[in-house]
Amino acid sequence: MSEGMQVHRCRFTDFVPQAINAIEYAPATVRRPYVAVGRANGDIEIWSAKGNLVYEKTIPGVVNGSLETLAWAHQTKLTKDDLELFDTEKEREKATRRLTERAPRLFSAGLNAVIVEWDLAKLVPKAAVDSYGGAVWCMSTNHAQTQLAVGTEDGHIRLFDITDDKLVYQRCFDKIKARILSVAWSHDDQTIVTGSADGAVR
């Protein structure tokens, strides 16, 4: 008598990738170049950009979260306040070296009005603050890597202090009558330029 043959049934589903809402290169001061890719479902993918793009890991998005914008930060210079803490040039150089050797920081924000800093090792939120202005459509770190400019639904640009691992609300600029959709810093960090839903550049 012949033995029965086992049959395995497989079903295949079409893979539909989530839309990419944001993509951001890590600062050039980071030893290993990274690219962060933000998906519409809130997932953030980390890709190595050394040579060819190579996928490394995914930070899972929060439930009912959203992602519209990403920003990296990597402070490599001491602030004026930091400089006053050290008596000698050798101490300042040592503190600067510690800053440079730190891993970069990654921030995300979206329609849920929360700015999140992510722990890139544990793949979980490290800190979170309210945007104080509703949905966040854009963010940009200044060239000194000490401030985060955030454009919100209510037409304000808000600044957050990100020195020394902080994420603290700092100040708010005058309101315009349209949501802020894009933001950029001048090279000297003295001017912020915005693009808004009414088609104006300010």
PDB file of C-alpha atoms in Angstrom:
ATOM      1  CA  MET A   1       0.000   0.000   0.000  1.00  0.00           C
ATOM      2  CA  SER A   2       1.473   3.345  -1.051  1.00  0.00           C
ATOM      3  CA  GLU A   3       1.939   6.087   1.482  1.00  0.00           C
ATOM      4  CA  GLY A   4      -0.198   9.212   1.191  1.00  0.00           C
ATOM      5  CA  MET A   5       1.465  12.355  -0.092  1.00  0.00           C
ATOM      6  CA  GLN A   6       1.312  15.456   2.098  1.00  0.00           C
ATOM      7  CA  VAL A   7       0.025  18.616   0.500  1.00  0.00           C
ATOM      8  CA  HIS A   8       0.848  22.098   1.757  1.00  0.00           C
ATOM      9  CA  ARG A   9      -1.294  25.012   0.721  1.00  0.00           C
ATOM     10  CA  CYS A  10       0.303  28.439   0.340  1.00  0.00           C
ATOM     11  CA  ARG A  11      -1.330  31.758  -0.303  1.00  0.00           C
ATOM     12  CA  PHE A  12       0.440  34.838  -1.573  1.00  0.00           C
ATOM     13  CA  THR A  13      -0.697  38.386  -1.060  1.00  0.00           C
ATOM     14  CA  ASP A  14       0.394  41.428  -2.999  1.00  0.00           C
ATOM     15  CA  PHE A  15       2.855  43.478  -0.978  1.00  0.00           C
ATOM     16  CA  VAL A  16       1.843  47.136  -0.995  1.00  0.00           C
ATOM     17  CA  PRO A  17       4.585  49.291   0.552  1.00  0.00           C
ATOM     18  CA  GLN A  18       3.569  52.325   2.574  1.00  0.00           C
ATOM     19  CA  ALA A  19       4.109  55.717   0.958  1.00  0.00           C
ATOM     20  CA  ILE A  20       7.308  57.551   1.883  1.00  0.00           C
ATOM     21  CA  ASN A  21       6.379  60.877   3.464  1.00  0.00           C
ATOM     22  CA  ALA A  22       9.854  61.989   4.495  1.00  0.00           C
ATOM     23  CA  ILE A  23      13.497  61.151   3.856  1.00  0.00           C
ATOM     24  CA  GLU A  24      16.500  62.720   5.530  1.00  0.00           C
ATOM     25  CA  TYR A  25      20.295  62.290   5.408  1.00  0.00           C
ATOM     26  CA  ALA A  26      22.214  62.310   8.679  1.00  0.00           C
ATOM     27  CA  PRO A  27      24.647  65.250   9.085  1.00  0.00           C
ATOM     28  CA  ALA A  28      28.057  64.965   7.441  1.00  0.00           C
ATOM     29  CA  THR A  29      29.713  64.985  10.883  1.00  0.00           C
ATOM     30  CA  VAL A  30      28.396  61.488  11.610  1.00  0.00           C
ATOM     31  CA  ARG A  31      31.040  58.777  11.153  1.00  0.00           C
ATOM     32  CA  ARG A  32      28.710  56.394   9.348  1.00  0.00           C
ATOM     33  CA  PRO A  33      26.362  58.022   6.841  1.00  0.00           C
ATOM     34  CA  TYR A  34      22.701  57.182   7.407  1.00  0.00           C
ATOM     35  CA  VAL A  35      19.431  57.897   5.669  1.00  0.00           C
ATOM     36  CA  ALA A  36      16.154  57.887   7.578  1.00  0.00           C
ATOM     37  CA  VAL A  37      13.032  56.984   5.595  1.00  0.00           C
ATOM     38  CA  GLY A  38       9.643  57.856   7.087  1.00  0.00           C
ATOM     39  CA  ARG A  39       6.624  55.840   5.963  1.00  0.00           C
ATOM     40  CA  ALA A  40       2.979  56.959   5.979  1.00  0.00           C
ATOM     41  CA  ASN A  41       2.125  54.412   8.693  1.00  0.00           C
ATOM     42  CA  GLY A  42       4.705  55.945  11.050  1.00  0.00           C
ATOM     43  CA  ASP A  43       7.484  53.400  10.513  1.00  0.00           C
ATOM     44  CA  ILE A  44      11.012  54.798  10.208  1.00  0.00           C
ATOM     45  CA  GLU A  45      13.610  52.814   8.269  1.00  0.00           C
ATOM     46  CA  ILE A  46      17.319  53.371   8.850  1.00  0.00           C
ATOM     47  CA  TRP A  47      19.524  52.793   5.806  1.00  0.00           C
ATOM     48  CA  SER A  48      23.314  52.824   5.627  1.00  0.00           C
ATOM     49  CA  ALA A  49      24.475  55.225   2.900  1.00  0.00           C
ATOM     50  CA  LYS A  50      28.109  54.141   2.804  1.00  0.00           C
ATOM     51  CA  GLY A  51      28.432  53.222  -0.859  1.00  0.00           C
ATOM     52  CA  ASN A  52      25.174  51.610  -1.922  1.00  0.00           C
ATOM     53  CA  LEU A  53      22.058  52.091   0.173  1.00  0.00           C
ATOM     54  CA  VAL A  54      21.714  49.118   2.534  1.00  0.00           C
ATOM     55  CA  TYR A  55      18.667  48.584   4.739  1.00  0.00           C
ATOM     56  CA  GLU A  56      19.566  48.153   8.429  1.00  0.00           C
ATOM     57  CA  LYS A  57      16.499  48.333  10.672  1.00  0.00           C
ATOM     58  CA  THR A  58      12.984  49.645  11.171  1.00  0.00           C
ATOM     59  CA  ILE A  59      11.626  51.676  14.071  1.00  0.00           C
ATOM     60  CA  PRO A  60       7.959  50.644  14.320  1.00  0.00           C
ATOM     61  CA  GLY A  61       5.462  53.470  14.214  1.00  0.00           C
ATOM     62  CA  VAL A  62       3.223  54.153  17.202  1.00  0.00           C
ATOM     63  CA  VAL A  63      -0.442  53.083  17.095  1.00  0.00           C
ATOM     64  CA  ASN A  64      -2.617  55.733  15.433  1.00  0.00           C
ATOM     65  CA  GLY A  65       0.494  57.811  14.865  1.00  0.00           C
ATOM     66  CA  SER A  66       1.511  59.643  11.731  1.00  0.00           C
ATOM     67  CA  LEU A  67       4.749  60.824  10.200  1.00  0.00           C
ATOM     68  CA  GLU A  68       5.117  63.873   7.990  1.00  0.00           C
ATOM     69  CA  THR A  69       8.667  65.044   8.639  1.00  0.00           C
ATOM     70  CA  LEU A  70      12.068  63.912   9.945  1.00  0.00           C
ATOM     71  CA  ALA A  71      15.146  65.715  11.232  1.00  0.00           C
ATOM     72  CA  TRP A  72      18.598  64.583  12.343  1.00  0.00           C
ATOM     73  CA  ALA A  73      20.870  66.388  14.799  1.00  0.00           C
ATOM     74  CA  HIS A  74      24.536  65.932  15.671  1.00  0.00           C
ATOM     75  CA  GLN A  75      25.993  68.704  17.805  1.00  0.00           C
ATOM     76  CA  THR A  76      29.790  68.919  17.465  1.00  0.00           C
ATOM     77  CA  LYS A  77      30.554  72.347  18.943  1.00  0.00           C
ATOM     78  CA  LEU A  78      30.169  73.614  22.479  1.00  0.00           C
ATOM     79  CA  THR A  79      27.683  76.410  23.126  1.00  0.00           C
ATOM     80  CA  LYS A  80      28.664  79.666  24.845  1.00  0.00           C
ATOM     81  CA  ASP A  81      27.148  78.361  28.074  1.00  0.00           C
ATOM     82  CA  ASP A  82      29.124  75.126  27.759  1.00  0.00           C
ATOM     83  CA  LEU A  83      32.412  77.004  27.233  1.00  0.00           C
ATOM     84  CA  GLU A  84      31.987  78.780  30.579  1.00  0.00           C
ATOM     85  CA  LEU A  85      31.919  75.425  32.363  1.00  0.00           C
ATOM     86  CA  PHE A  86      35.524  74.582  31.448  1.00  0.00           C
ATOM     87  CA  ASP A  87      38.630  76.373  32.719  1.00  0.00           C
ATOM     88  CA  THR A  88      41.225  75.149  30.236  1.00  0.00           C
ATOM     89  CA  GLU A  89      41.433  74.613  26.513  1.00  0.00           C
ATOM     90  CA  LYS A  90      42.284  70.951  27.132  1.00  0.00           C
ATOM     91  CA  GLU A  91      38.981  70.454  28.979  1.00  0.00           C
ATOM     92  CA  ARG A  92      37.081  72.150  26.148  1.00  0.00           C
ATOM     93  CA  GLU A  93      38.763  69.914  23.564  1.00  0.00           C
ATOM     94  CA  LYS A  94      37.877  66.819  25.575  1.00  0.00           C
ATOM     95  CA  ALA A  95      34.244  67.915  25.878  1.00  0.00           C
ATOM     96  CA  THR A  96      34.099  68.671  22.144  1.00  0.00           C
ATOM     97  CA  ARG A  97      35.493  65.216  21.365  1.00  0.00           C
ATOM     98  CA  ARG A  98      32.774  63.625  23.496  1.00  0.00           C
ATOM     99  CA  LEU A  99      30.129  65.563  21.567  1.00  0.00           C
ATOM    100  CA  THR A 100      31.549  64.496  18.211  1.00  0.00           C
ATOM    101  CA  GLU A 101      31.694  60.823  19.202  1.00  0.00           C
ATOM    102  CA  ARG A 102      28.026  60.698  20.223  1.00  0.00           C
ATOM    103  CA  ALA A 103      25.517  58.982  17.974  1.00  0.00           C
ATOM    104  CA  PRO A 104      23.277  61.272  15.926  1.00  0.00           C
ATOM    105  CA  ARG A 105      19.776  62.106  17.156  1.00  0.00           C
ATOM    106  CA  LEU A 106      16.637  61.505  15.106  1.00  0.00           C
ATOM    107  CA  PHE A 107      13.346  63.371  15.448  1.00  0.00           C
ATOM    108  CA  SER A 108       9.976  62.763  13.810  1.00  0.00           C
ATOM    109  CA  ALA A 109       6.611  64.499  13.882  1.00  0.00           C
ATOM    110  CA  GLY A 110       3.249  64.390  12.152  1.00  0.00           C
ATOM    111  CA  LEU A 111      -0.459  65.017  12.369  1.00  0.00           C
ATOM    112  CA  ASN A 112      -0.705  63.937  16.023  1.00  0.00           C
ATOM    113  CA  ALA A 113       1.066  67.172  17.087  1.00  0.00           C
ATOM    114  CA  VAL A 114       3.868  65.364  18.940  1.00  0.00           C
ATOM    115  CA  ILE A 115       7.612  65.693  18.306  1.00  0.00           C
ATOM    116  CA  VAL A 116       9.397  62.447  19.110  1.00  0.00           C
ATOM    117  CA  GLU A 117      13.090  61.724  19.579  1.00  0.00           C
ATOM    118  CA  TRP A 118      13.959  58.091  18.901  1.00  0.00           C
ATOM    119  CA  ASP A 119      16.392  55.747  20.615  1.00  0.00           C
ATOM    120  CA  LEU A 120      18.248  54.301  17.625  1.00  0.00           C
ATOM    121  CA  ALA A 121      19.584  51.350  19.627  1.00  0.00           C
ATOM    122  CA  LYS A 122      16.386  50.229  21.384  1.00  0.00           C
ATOM    123  CA  LEU A 123      14.063  51.405  18.534  1.00  0.00           C
ATOM    124  CA  VAL A 124      11.667  53.084  20.962  1.00  0.00           C
ATOM    125  CA  PRO A 125      10.779  56.718  21.740  1.00  0.00           C
ATOM    126  CA  LYS A 126      13.427  58.432  23.852  1.00  0.00           C
ATOM    127  CA  ALA A 127      11.563  61.709  24.434  1.00  0.00           C
ATOM    128  CA  ALA A 128       8.350  63.360  23.258  1.00  0.00           C
ATOM    129  CA  VAL A 129       6.976  66.889  23.495  1.00  0.00           C
ATOM    130  CA  ASP A 130       3.843  68.647  22.298  1.00  0.00           C
ATOM    131  CA  SER A 131       4.244  70.875  19.251  1.00  0.00           C
ATOM    132  CA  TYR A 132       2.019  73.531  20.891  1.00  0.00           C
ATOM    133  CA  GLY A 133       0.534  74.274  17.474  1.00  0.00           C
ATOM    134  CA  GLY A 134      -1.299  71.230  16.172  1.00  0.00           C
ATOM    135  CA  ALA A 135      -0.146  69.035  13.309  1.00  0.00           C
ATOM    136  CA  VAL A 136       3.542  69.298  12.390  1.00  0.00           C
ATOM    137  CA  TRP A 137       4.232  69.545   8.653  1.00  0.00           C
ATOM    138  CA  CYS A 138       7.953  70.317   8.606  1.00  0.00           C
ATOM    139  CA  MET A 139      11.076  70.480  10.769  1.00  0.00           C
ATOM    140  CA  SER A 140      14.652  71.585  10.230  1.00  0.00           C
ATOM    141  CA  THR A 141      17.754  71.578  12.434  1.00  0.00           C
ATOM    142  CA  ASN A 142      19.991  74.644  12.335  1.00  0.00           C
ATOM    143  CA  HIS A 143      23.580  74.306  11.109  1.00  0.00           C
ATOM    144  CA  ALA A 144      24.948  74.473  14.659  1.00  0.00           C
ATOM    145  CA  GLN A 145      22.709  71.491  15.487  1.00  0.00           C
ATOM    146  CA  THR A 146      21.413  73.265  18.578  1.00  0.00           C
ATOM    147  CA  GLN A 147      17.880  74.302  17.571  1.00  0.00           C
ATOM    148  CA  LEU A 148      14.956  72.593  15.874  1.00  0.00           C
ATOM    149  CA  ALA A 149      12.551  74.778  13.863  1.00  0.00           C
ATOM    150  CA  VAL A 150       9.055  73.296  13.635  1.00  0.00           C
ATOM    151  CA  GLY A 151       6.305  74.406  11.250  1.00  0.00           C
ATOM    152  CA  THR A 152       2.767  73.738  12.474  1.00  0.00           C
ATOM    153  CA  GLU A 153      -0.862  73.762  11.423  1.00  0.00           C
ATOM    154  CA  ASP A 154      -1.634  77.017  13.253  1.00  0.00           C
ATOM    155  CA  GLY A 155       0.789  79.056  11.115  1.00  0.00           C
ATOM    156  CA  HIS A 156       3.595  79.433  13.654  1.00  0.00           C
ATOM    157  CA  ILE A 157       7.265  78.495  13.540  1.00  0.00           C
ATOM    158  CA  ARG A 158       8.386  77.273  16.939  1.00  0.00           C
ATOM    159  CA  LEU A 159      11.940  76.739  18.099  1.00  0.00           C
ATOM    160  CA  PHE A 160      13.028  73.900  20.359  1.00  0.00           C
ATOM    161  CA  ASP A 161      16.339  73.766  22.214  1.00  0.00           C
ATOM    162  CA  ILE A 162      18.147  70.502  21.448  1.00  0.00           C
ATOM    163  CA  THR A 163      21.536  71.249  23.026  1.00  0.00           C
ATOM    164  CA  ASP A 164      23.039  68.690  25.408  1.00  0.00           C
ATOM    165  CA  ASP A 165      20.409  66.008  24.627  1.00  0.00           C
ATOM    166  CA  LYS A 166      17.505  68.328  25.450  1.00  0.00           C
ATOM    167  CA  LEU A 167      14.201  68.689  23.596  1.00  0.00           C
ATOM    168  CA  VAL A 168      12.656  71.785  25.149  1.00  0.00           C
ATOM    169  CA  TYR A 169      10.305  74.439  23.774  1.00  0.00           C
ATOM    170  CA  GLN A 170      12.130  77.756  23.403  1.00  0.00           C
ATOM    171  CA  ARG A 171      10.127  80.415  21.545  1.00  0.00           C
ATOM    172  CA  CYS A 172       7.453  81.111  18.928  1.00  0.00           C
ATOM    173  CA  PHE A 173       7.511  83.421  15.881  1.00  0.00           C
ATOM    174  CA  ASP A 174       4.613  85.581  14.721  1.00  0.00           C
ATOM    175  CA  LYS A 175       1.651  83.767  13.238  1.00  0.00           C
ATOM    176  CA  ILE A 176       0.708  83.761   9.550  1.00  0.00           C
ATOM    177  CA  LYS A 177      -2.723  82.872   8.177  1.00  0.00           C
ATOM    178  CA  ALA A 178      -1.753  79.503   6.700  1.00  0.00           C
ATOM    179  CA  ARG A 179      -0.134  76.275   7.809  1.00  0.00           C
ATOM    180  CA  ILE A 180       3.662  76.101   7.494  1.00  0.00           C
ATOM    181  CA  LEU A 181       4.624  73.345   5.043  1.00  0.00           C
ATOM    182  CA  SER A 182       8.385  73.841   4.645  1.00  0.00           C
ATOM    183  CA  VAL A 183      11.202  75.494   6.560  1.00  0.00           C
ATOM    184  CA  ALA A 184      14.921  76.178   6.003  1.00  0.00           C
ATOM    185  CA  TRP A 185      17.750  77.891   7.892  1.00  0.00           C
ATOM    186  CA  SER A 186      20.265  80.355   6.453  1.00  0.00           C
ATOM    187  CA  HIS A 187      23.921  79.302   6.611  1.00  0.00           C
ATOM    188  CA  ASP A 188      24.601  81.657   9.534  1.00  0.00           C
ATOM    189  CA  ASP A 189      21.514  80.440  11.454  1.00  0.00           C
ATOM    190  CA  GLN A 190      20.242  84.018  11.710  1.00  0.00           C
ATOM    191  CA  THR A 191      17.292  83.667   9.302  1.00  0.00           C
ATOM    192  CA  ILE A 192      14.525  81.111   8.820  1.00  0.00           C
ATOM    193  CA  VAL A 193      12.671  80.918   5.508  1.00  0.00           C
ATOM    194  CA  THR A 194       9.249  79.257   5.296  1.00  0.00           C
ATOM    195  CA  GLY A 195       6.828  78.102   2.630  1.00  0.00           C
ATOM    196  CA  SER A 196       3.138  77.972   3.531  1.00  0.00           C
ATOM    197  CA  ALA A 197      -0.172  76.626   2.277  1.00  0.00           C
ATOM    198  CA  ASP A 198      -1.144  80.008   0.812  1.00  0.00           C
ATOM    199  CA  GLY A 199       1.766  79.785  -1.660  1.00  0.00           C
ATOM    200  CA  ALA A 200       3.886  82.482  -0.012  1.00  0.00           C
ATOM    201  CA  VAL A 201       7.591  82.408   0.858  1.00  0.00           C
ATOM    202  CA  ARG A 202       8.432  84.339   4.012  1.00  0.00           C
TER     203      ARG A 202
END
